[in-house]
mmCIF file with all atom_site columns, C-alpha atoms in Angstrom:
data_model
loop_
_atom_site.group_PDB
_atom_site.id
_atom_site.type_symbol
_atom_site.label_atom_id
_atom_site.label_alt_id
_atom_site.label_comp_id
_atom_site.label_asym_id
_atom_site.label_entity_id
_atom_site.label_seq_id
_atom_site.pdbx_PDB_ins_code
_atom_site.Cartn_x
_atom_site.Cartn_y
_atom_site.Cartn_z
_atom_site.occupancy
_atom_site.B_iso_or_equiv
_atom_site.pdbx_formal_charge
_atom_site.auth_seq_id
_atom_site.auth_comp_id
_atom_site.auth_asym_id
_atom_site.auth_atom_id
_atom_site.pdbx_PDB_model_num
ATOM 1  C CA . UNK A 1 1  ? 0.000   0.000   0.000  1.00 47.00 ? 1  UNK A CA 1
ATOM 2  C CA . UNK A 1 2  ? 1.372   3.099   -0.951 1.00 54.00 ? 2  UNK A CA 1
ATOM 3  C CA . UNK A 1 3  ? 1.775   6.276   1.095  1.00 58.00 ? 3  UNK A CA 1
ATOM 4  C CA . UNK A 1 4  ? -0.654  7.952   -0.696 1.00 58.00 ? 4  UNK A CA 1
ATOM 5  C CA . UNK A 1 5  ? -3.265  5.533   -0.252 1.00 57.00 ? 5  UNK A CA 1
ATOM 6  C CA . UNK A 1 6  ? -2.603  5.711   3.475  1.00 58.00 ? 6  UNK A CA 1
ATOM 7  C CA . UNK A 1 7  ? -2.481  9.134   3.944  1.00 62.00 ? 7  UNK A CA 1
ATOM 8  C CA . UNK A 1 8  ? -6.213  9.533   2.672  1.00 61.00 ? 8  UNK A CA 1
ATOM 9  C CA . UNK A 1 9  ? -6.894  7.189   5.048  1.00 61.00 ? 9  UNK A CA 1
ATOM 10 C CA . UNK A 1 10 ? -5.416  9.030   7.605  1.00 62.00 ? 10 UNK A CA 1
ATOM 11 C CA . UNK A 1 11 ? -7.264  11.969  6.673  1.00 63.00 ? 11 UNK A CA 1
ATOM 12 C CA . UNK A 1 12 ? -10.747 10.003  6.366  1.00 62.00 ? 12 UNK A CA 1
ATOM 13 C CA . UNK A 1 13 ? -10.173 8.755   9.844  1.00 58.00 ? 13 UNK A CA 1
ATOM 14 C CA . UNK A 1 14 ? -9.468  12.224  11.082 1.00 59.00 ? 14 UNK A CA 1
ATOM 15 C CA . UNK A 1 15 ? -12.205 13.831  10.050 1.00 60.00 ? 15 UNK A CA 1
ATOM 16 C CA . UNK A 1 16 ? -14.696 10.953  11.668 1.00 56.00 ? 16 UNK A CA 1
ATOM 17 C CA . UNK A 1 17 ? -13.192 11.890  15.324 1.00 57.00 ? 17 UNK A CA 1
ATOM 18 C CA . UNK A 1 18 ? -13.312 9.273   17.909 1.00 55.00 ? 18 UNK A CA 1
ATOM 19 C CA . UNK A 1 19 ? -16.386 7.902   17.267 1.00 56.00 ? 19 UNK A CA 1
ATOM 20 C CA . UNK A 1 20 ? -14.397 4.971   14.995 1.00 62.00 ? 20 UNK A CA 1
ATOM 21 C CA . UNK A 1 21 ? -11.474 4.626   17.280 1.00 67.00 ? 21 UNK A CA 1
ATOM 22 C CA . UNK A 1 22 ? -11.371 0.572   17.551 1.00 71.00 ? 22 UNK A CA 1
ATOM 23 C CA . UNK A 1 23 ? -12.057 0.951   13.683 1.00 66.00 ? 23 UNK A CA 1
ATOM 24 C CA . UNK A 1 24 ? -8.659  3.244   13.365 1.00 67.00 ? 24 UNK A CA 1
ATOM 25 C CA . UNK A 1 25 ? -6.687  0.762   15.654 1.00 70.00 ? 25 UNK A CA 1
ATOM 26 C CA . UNK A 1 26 ? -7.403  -2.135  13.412 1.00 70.00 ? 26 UNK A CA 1
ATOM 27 C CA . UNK A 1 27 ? -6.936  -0.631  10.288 1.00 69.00 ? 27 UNK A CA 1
ATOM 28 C CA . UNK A 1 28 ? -3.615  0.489   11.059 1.00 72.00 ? 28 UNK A CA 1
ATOM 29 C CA . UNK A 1 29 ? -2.491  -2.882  12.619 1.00 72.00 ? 29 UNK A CA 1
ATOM 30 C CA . UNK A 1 30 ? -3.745  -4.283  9.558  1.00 72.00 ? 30 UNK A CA 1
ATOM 31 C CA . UNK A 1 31 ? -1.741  -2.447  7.146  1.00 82.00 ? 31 UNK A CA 1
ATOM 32 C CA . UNK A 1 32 ? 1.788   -0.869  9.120  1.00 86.00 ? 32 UNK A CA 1
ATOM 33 C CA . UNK A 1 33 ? 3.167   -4.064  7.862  1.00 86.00 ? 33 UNK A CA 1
ATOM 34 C CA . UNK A 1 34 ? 2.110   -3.597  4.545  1.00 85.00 ? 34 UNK A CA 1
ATOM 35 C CA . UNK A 1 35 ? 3.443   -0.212  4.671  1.00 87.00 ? 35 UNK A CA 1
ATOM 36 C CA . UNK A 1 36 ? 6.657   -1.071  5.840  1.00 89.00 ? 36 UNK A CA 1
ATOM 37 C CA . UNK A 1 37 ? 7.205   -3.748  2.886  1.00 89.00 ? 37 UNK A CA 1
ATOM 38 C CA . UNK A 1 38 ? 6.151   -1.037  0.423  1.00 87.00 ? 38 UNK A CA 1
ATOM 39 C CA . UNK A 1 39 ? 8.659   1.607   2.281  1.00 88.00 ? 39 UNK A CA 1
ATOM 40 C CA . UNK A 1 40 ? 11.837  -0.945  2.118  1.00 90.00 ? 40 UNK A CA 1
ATOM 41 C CA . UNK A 1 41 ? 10.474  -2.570  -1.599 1.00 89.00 ? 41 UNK A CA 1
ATOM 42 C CA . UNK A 1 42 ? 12.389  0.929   -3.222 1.00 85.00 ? 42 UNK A CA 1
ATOM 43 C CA . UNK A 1 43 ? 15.129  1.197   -1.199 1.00 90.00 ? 43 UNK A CA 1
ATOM 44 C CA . UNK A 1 44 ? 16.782  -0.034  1.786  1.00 91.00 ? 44 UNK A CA 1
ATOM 45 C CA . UNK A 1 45 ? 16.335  2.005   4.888  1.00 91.00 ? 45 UNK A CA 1
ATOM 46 C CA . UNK A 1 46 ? 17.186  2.072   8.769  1.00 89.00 ? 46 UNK A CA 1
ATOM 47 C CA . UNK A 1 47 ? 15.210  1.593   10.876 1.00 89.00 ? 47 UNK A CA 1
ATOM 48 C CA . UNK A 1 48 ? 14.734  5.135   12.446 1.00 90.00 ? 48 UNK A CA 1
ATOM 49 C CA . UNK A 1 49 ? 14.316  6.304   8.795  1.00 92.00 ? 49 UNK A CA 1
ATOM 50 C CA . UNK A 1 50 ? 11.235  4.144   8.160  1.00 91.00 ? 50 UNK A CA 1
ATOM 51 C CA . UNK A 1 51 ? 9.696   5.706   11.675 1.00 92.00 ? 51 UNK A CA 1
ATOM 52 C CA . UNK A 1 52 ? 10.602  9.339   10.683 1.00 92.00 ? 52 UNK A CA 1
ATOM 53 C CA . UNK A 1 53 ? 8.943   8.161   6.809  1.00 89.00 ? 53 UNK A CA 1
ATOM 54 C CA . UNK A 1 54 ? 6.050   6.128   7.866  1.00 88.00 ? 54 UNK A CA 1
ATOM 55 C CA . UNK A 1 55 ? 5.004   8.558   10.860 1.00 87.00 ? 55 UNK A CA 1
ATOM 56 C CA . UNK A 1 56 ? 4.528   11.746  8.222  1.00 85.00 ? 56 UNK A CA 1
ATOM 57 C CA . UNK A 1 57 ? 1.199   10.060  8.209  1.00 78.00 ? 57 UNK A CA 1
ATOM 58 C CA . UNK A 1 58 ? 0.779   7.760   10.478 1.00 79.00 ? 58 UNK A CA 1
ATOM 59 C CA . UNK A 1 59 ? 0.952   8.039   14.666 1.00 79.00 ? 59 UNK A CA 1
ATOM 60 C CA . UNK A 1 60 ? 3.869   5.003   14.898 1.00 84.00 ? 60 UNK A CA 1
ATOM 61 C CA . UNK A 1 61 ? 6.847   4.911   17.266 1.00 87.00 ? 61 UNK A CA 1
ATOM 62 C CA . UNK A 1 62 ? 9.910   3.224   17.203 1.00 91.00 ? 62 UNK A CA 1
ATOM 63 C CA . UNK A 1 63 ? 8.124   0.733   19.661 1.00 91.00 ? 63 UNK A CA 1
ATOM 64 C CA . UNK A 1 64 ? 5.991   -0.710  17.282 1.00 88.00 ? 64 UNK A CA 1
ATOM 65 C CA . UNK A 1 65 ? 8.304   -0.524  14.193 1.00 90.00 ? 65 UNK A CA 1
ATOM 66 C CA . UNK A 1 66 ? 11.059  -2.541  15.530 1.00 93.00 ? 66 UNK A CA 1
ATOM 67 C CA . UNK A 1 67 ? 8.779   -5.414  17.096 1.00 92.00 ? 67 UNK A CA 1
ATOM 68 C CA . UNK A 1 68 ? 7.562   -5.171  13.403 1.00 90.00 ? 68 UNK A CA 1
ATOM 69 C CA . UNK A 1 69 ? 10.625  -5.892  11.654 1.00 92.00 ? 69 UNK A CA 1
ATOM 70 C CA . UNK A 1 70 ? 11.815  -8.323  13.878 1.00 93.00 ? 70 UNK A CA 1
ATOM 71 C CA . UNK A 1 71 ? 8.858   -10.391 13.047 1.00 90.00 ? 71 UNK A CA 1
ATOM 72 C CA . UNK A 1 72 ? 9.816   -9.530  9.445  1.00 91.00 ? 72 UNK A CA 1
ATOM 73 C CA . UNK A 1 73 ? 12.937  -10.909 9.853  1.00 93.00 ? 73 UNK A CA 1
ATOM 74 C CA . UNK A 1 74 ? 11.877  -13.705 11.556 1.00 94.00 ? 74 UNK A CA 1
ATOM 75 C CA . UNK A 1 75 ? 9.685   -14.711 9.049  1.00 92.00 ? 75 UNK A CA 1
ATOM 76 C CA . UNK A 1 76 ? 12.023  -14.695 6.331  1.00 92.00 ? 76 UNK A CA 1
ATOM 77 C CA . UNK A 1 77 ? 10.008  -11.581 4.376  1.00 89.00 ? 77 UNK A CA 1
ATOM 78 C CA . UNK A 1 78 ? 12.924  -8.764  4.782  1.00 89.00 ? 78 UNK A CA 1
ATOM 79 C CA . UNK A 1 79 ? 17.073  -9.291  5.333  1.00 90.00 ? 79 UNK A CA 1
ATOM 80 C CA . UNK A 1 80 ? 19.189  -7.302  7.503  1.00 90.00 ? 80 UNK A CA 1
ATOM 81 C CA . UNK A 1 81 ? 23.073  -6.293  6.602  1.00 89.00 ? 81 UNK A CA 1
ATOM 82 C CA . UNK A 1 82 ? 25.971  -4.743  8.130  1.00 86.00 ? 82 UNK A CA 1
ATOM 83 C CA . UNK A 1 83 ? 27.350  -2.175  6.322  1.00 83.00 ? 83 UNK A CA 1
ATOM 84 C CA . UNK A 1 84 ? 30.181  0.294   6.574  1.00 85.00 ? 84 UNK A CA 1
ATOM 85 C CA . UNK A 1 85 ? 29.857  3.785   7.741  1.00 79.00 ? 85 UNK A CA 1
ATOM 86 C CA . UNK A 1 86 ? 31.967  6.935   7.854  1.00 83.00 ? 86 UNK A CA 1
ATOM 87 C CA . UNK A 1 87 ? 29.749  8.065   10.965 1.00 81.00 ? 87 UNK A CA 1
ATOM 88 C CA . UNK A 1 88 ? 30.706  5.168   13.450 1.00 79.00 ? 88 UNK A CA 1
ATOM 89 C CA . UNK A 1 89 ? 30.290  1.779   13.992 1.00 82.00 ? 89 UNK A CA 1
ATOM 90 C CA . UNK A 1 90 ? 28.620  -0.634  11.239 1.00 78.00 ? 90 UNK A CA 1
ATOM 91 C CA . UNK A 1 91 ? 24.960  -0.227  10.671 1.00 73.00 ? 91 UNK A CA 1
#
């Protein structure tokens, strides 16, 4: 699911108040991991950088991210790398 997509979600939702609030919680379970796949299908990213990406329009933390690509990784749908940097220790 693109961005895009979610962000009129985001702005649906928003506009209905709390009134849909289990509705809002469920949706967004249902599709962060979506999200995430569709974030890291273009290019890799950290993990802070999908937070700062994915939160421009949706209310995530790094607390749920993480957990999230853990389970990812677990599950054999994303790989993780070391990688040289010029700003400190491998990342």
């Amino acid at each position: 699911m693109d961005l895009i997509i979610w962000t009129y979600f985001a702005e649906t939702i928003h506009q209905k108040g709390n009134q849909d609030r289990t509705w809002i919680h469920n949706l967004k379970k249902g599709v962060l991991e979506l999200i995430v796949l569709q974030s890291i299908s273009h290019k890799d990213l950290y993990g802070y950088q999908l937070v700062t990406k994915i939160s421009e329009v949706v209310d995530v933390n790094e607390g749920t991210i993480y957990p999230l690509l853990k389970r990812l990784l677990n599950d054999h749908l994303l790989e993780s790398y070391l990688k040289e940097s010029t700003e400190g220790p491998p990342r």
